[in-house]
Structures are given as C-alpha cells and as structure tokens.
Short mmCIF file of N, CA, C and O in Angstrom, two decimals:
data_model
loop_
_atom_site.label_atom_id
_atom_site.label_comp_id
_atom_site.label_asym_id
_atom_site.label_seq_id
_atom_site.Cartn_x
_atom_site.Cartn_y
_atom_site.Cartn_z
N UNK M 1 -105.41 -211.60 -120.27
CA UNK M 1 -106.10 -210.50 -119.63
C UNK M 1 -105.31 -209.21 -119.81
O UNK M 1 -104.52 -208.76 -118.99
N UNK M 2 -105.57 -208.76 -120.76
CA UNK M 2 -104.61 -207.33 -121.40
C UNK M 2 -105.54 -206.40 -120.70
O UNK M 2 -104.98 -205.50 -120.07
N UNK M 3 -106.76 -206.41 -120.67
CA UNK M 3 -107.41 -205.22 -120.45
C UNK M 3 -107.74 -205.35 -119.30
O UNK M 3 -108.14 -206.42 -118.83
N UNK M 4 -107.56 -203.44 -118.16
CA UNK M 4 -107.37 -203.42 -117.38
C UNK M 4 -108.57 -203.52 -116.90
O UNK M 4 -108.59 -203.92 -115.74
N UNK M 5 -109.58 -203.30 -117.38
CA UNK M 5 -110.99 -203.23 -117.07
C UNK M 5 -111.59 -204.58 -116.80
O UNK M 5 -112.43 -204.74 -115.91
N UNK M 6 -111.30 -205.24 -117.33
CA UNK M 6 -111.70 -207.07 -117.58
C UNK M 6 -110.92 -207.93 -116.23
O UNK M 6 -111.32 -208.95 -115.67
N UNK M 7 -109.60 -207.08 -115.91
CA UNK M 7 -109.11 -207.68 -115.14
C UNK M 7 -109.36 -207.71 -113.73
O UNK M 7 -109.24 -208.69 -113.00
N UNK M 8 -109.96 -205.81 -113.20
CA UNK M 8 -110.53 -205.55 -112.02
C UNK M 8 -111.98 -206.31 -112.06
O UNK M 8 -112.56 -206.48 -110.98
N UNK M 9 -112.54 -206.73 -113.17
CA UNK M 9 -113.71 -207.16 -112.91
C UNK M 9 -113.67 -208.98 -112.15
O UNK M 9 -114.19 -209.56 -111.19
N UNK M 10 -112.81 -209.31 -113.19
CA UNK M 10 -112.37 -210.61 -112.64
C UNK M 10 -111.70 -210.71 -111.42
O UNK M 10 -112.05 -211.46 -110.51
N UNK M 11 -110.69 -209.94 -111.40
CA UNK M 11 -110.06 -210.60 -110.19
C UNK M 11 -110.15 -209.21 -108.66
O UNK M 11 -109.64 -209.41 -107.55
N UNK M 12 -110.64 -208.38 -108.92
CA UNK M 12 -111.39 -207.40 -107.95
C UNK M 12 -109.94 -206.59 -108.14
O UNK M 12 -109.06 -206.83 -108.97
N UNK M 13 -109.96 -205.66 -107.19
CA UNK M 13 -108.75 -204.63 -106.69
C UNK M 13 -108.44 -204.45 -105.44
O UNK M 13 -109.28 -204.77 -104.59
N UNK M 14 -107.17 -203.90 -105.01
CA UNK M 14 -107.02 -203.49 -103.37
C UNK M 14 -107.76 -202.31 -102.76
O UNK M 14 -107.83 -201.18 -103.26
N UNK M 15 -108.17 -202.61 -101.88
CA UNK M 15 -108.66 -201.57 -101.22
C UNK M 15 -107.70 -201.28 -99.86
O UNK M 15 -106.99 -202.00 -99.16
N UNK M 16 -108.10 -199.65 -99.86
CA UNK M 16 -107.61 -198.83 -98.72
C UNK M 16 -108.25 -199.12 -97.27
O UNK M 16 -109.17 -198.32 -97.06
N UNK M 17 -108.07 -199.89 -96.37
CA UNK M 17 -109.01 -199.91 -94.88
C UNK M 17 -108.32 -198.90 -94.00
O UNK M 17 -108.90 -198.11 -93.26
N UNK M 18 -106.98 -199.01 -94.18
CA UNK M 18 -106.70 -197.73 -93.19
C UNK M 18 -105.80 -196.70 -93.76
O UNK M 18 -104.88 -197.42 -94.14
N UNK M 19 -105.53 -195.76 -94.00
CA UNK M 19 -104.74 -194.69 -94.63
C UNK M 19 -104.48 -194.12 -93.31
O UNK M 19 -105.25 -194.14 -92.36
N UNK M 20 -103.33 -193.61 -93.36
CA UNK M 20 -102.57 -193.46 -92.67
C UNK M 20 -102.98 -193.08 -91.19
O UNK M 20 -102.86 -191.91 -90.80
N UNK M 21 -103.46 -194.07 -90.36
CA UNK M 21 -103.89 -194.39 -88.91
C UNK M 21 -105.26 -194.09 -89.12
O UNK M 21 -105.87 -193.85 -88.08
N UNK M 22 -105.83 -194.04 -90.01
CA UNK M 22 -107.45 -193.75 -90.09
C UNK M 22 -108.06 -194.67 -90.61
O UNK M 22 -107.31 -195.12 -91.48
N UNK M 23 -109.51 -195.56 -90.57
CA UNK M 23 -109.84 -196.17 -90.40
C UNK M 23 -111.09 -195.69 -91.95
O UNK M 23 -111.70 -194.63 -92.02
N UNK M 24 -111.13 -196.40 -92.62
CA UNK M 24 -111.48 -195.77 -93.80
C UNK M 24 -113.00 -196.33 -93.80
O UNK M 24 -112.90 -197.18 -94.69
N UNK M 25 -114.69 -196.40 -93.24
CA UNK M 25 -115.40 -196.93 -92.78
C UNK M 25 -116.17 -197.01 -93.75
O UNK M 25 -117.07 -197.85 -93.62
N UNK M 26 -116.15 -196.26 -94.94
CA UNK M 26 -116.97 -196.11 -96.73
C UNK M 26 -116.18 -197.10 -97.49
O UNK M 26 -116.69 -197.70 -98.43
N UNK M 27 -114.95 -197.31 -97.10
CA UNK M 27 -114.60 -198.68 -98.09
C UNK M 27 -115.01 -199.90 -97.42
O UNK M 27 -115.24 -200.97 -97.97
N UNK M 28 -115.11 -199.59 -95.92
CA UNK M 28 -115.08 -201.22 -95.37
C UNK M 28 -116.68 -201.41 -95.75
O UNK M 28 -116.87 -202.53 -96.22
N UNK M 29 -117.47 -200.86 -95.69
CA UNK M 29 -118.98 -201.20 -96.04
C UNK M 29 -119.13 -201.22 -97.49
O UNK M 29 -120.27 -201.53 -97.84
N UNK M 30 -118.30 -200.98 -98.47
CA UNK M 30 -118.46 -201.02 -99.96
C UNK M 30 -117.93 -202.48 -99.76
O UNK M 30 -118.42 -203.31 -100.53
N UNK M 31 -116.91 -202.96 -98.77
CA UNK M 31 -116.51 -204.20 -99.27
C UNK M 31 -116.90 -205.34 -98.58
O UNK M 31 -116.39 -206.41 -98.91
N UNK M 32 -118.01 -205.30 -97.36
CA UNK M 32 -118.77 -205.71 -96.44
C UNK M 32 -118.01 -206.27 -95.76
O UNK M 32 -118.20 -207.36 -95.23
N UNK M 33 -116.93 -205.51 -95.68
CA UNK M 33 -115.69 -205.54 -94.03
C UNK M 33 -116.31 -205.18 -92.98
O UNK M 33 -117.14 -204.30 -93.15
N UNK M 34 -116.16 -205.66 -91.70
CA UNK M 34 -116.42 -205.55 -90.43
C UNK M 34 -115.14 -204.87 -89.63
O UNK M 34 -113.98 -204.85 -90.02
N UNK M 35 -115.59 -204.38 -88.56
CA UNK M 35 -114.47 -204.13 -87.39
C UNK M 35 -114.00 -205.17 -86.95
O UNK M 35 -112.83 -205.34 -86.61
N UNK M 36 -114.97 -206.05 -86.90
CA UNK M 36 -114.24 -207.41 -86.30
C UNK M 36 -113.29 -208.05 -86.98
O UNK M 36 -112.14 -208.37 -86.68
N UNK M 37 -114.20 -208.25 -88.35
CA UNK M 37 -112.97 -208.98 -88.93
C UNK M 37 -111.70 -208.15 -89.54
O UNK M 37 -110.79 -208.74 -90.11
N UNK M 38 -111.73 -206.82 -89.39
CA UNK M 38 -110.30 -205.88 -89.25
C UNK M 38 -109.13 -206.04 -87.81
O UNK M 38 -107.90 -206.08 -87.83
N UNK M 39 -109.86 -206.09 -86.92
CA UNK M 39 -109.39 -206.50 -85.56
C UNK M 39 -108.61 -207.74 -85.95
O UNK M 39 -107.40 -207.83 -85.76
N UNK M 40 -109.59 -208.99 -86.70
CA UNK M 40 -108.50 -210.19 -86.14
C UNK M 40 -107.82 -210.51 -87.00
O UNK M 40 -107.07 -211.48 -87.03
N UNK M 41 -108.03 -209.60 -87.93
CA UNK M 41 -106.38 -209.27 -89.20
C UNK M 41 -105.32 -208.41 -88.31
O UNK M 41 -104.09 -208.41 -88.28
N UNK M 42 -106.01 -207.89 -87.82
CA UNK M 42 -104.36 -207.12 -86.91
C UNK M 42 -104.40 -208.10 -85.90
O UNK M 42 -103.24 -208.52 -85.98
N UNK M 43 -104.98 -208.83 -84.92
CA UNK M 43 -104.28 -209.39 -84.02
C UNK M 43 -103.69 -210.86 -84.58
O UNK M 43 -103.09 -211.61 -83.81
N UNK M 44 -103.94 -211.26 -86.15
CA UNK M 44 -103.15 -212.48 -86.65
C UNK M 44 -101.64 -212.11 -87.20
O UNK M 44 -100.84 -212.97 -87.56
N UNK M 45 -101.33 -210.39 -87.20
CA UNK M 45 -100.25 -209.99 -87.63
C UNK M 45 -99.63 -209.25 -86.21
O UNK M 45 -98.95 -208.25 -86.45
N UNK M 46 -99.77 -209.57 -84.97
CA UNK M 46 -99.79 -209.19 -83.98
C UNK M 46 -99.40 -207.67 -83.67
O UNK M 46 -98.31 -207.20 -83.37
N UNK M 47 -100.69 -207.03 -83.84
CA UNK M 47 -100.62 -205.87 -83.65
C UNK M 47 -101.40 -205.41 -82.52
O UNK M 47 -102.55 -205.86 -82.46
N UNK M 48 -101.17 -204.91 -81.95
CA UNK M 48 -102.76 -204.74 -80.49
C UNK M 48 -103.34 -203.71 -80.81
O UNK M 48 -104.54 -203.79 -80.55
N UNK M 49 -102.96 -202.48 -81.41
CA UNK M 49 -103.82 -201.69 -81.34
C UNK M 49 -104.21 -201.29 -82.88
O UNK M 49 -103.86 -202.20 -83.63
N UNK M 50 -104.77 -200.28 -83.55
CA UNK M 50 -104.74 -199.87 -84.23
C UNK M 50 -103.98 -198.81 -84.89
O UNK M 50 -103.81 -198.49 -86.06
N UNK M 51 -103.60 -198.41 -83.84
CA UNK M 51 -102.76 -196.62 -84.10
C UNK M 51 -100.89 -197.15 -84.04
O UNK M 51 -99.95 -196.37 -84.11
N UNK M 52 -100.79 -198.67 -83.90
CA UNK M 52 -99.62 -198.65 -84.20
C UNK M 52 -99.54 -199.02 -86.34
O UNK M 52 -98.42 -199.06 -86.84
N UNK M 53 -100.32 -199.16 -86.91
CA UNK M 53 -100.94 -199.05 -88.34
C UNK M 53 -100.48 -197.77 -89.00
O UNK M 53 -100.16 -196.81 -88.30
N UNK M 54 -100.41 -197.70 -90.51
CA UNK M 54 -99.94 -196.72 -90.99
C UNK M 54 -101.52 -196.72 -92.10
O UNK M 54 -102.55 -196.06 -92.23
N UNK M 55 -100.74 -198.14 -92.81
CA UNK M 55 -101.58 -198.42 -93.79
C UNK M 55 -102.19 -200.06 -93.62
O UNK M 55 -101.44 -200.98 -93.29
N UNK M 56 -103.81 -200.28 -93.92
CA UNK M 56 -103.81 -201.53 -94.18
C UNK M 56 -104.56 -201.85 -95.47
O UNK M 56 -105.59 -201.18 -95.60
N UNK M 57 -104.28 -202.78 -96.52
CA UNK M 57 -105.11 -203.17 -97.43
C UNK M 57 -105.71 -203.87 -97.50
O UNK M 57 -105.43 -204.69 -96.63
N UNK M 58 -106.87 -204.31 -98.31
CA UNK M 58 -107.51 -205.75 -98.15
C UNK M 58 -107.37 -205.93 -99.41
O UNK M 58 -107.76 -205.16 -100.28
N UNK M 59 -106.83 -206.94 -99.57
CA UNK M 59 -106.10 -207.52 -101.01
C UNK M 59 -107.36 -208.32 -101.57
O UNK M 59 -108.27 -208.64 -100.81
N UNK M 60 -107.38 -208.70 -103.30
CA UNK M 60 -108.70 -209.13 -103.81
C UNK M 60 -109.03 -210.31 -103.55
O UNK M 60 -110.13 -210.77 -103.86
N UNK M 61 -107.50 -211.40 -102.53
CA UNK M 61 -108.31 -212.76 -102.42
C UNK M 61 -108.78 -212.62 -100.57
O UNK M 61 -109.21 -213.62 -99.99
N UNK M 62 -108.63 -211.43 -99.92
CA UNK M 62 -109.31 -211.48 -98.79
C UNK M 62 -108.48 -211.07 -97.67
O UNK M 62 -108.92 -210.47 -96.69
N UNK M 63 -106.82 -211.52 -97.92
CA UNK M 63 -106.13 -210.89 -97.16
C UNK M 63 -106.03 -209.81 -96.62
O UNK M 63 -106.39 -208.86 -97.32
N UNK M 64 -105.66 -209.58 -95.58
CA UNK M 64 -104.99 -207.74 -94.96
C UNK M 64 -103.79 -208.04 -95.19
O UNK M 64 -103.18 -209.04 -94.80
N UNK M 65 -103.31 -206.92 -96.03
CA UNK M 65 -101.87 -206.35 -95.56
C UNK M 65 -101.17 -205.23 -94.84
O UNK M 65 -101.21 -204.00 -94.92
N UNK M 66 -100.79 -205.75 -94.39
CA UNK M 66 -100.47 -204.30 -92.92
C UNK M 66 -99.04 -203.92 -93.15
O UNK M 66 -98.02 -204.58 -93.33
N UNK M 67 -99.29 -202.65 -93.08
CA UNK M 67 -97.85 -201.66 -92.95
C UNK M 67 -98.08 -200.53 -91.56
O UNK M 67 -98.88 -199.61 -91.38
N UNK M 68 -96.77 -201.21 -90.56
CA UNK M 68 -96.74 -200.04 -89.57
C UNK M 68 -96.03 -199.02 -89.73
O UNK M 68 -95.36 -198.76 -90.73
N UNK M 69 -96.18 -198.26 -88.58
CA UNK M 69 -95.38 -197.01 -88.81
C UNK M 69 -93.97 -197.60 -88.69
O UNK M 69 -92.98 -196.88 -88.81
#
C-alpha cells in the first residue's frame, strides 16, 4: 500500500472530535458519531467532563484517543 490515496480508502483516517475543548459536531455526523457514544469514550478513559479534553480523535478502527490539557 504505497499509495496514499488507496490507503485512506482502505483503512479510513483520524478524525478531529474535539480540537482544542470544542466539540467538532460536522465531523461527528460525517462519521455517524453520537454524543453518547463520545461521552462513554471519555467516561472509559475516566474523564467526567468534557472541558477537562484538549484534543480527542476517533481513530480508523473506532477508538477515541484522548489528550487532556
């Protein structure tokens, strides 16, 4: 898989859900993310709120990855 084009198709890309404490609501519906299921990605990385978040991604096999402040 040399080509970069072949490769986002296959294996998708990261997306932005939260940039920096903001809640990015045009990617989560491009990627048919919910609030909910954003919520219980932060409360499985025990976070309670949202605004303690910097950045979160949703990685191409489904994961969140969370970065706090």
């Amino acid at each position: 898989m040399k080509s970069k084009t072949f490769k986002n198709i296959f294996d998708g890309k990261t997306s932005i859900i939260i940039n920096h404490g903001k809640i990015n609501y045009k990617e989560m519906v491009k990627q048919r993310y919910n609030l909910d299921d954003l919520l219980l990605g932060l409360r499985q990385n025990s976070i309670k709120s949202i605004d303690e978040v910097e950045y979160a991604f949703l990685e191409s096999n489904g994961k969140l990855s969370i970065f706090k402040y």
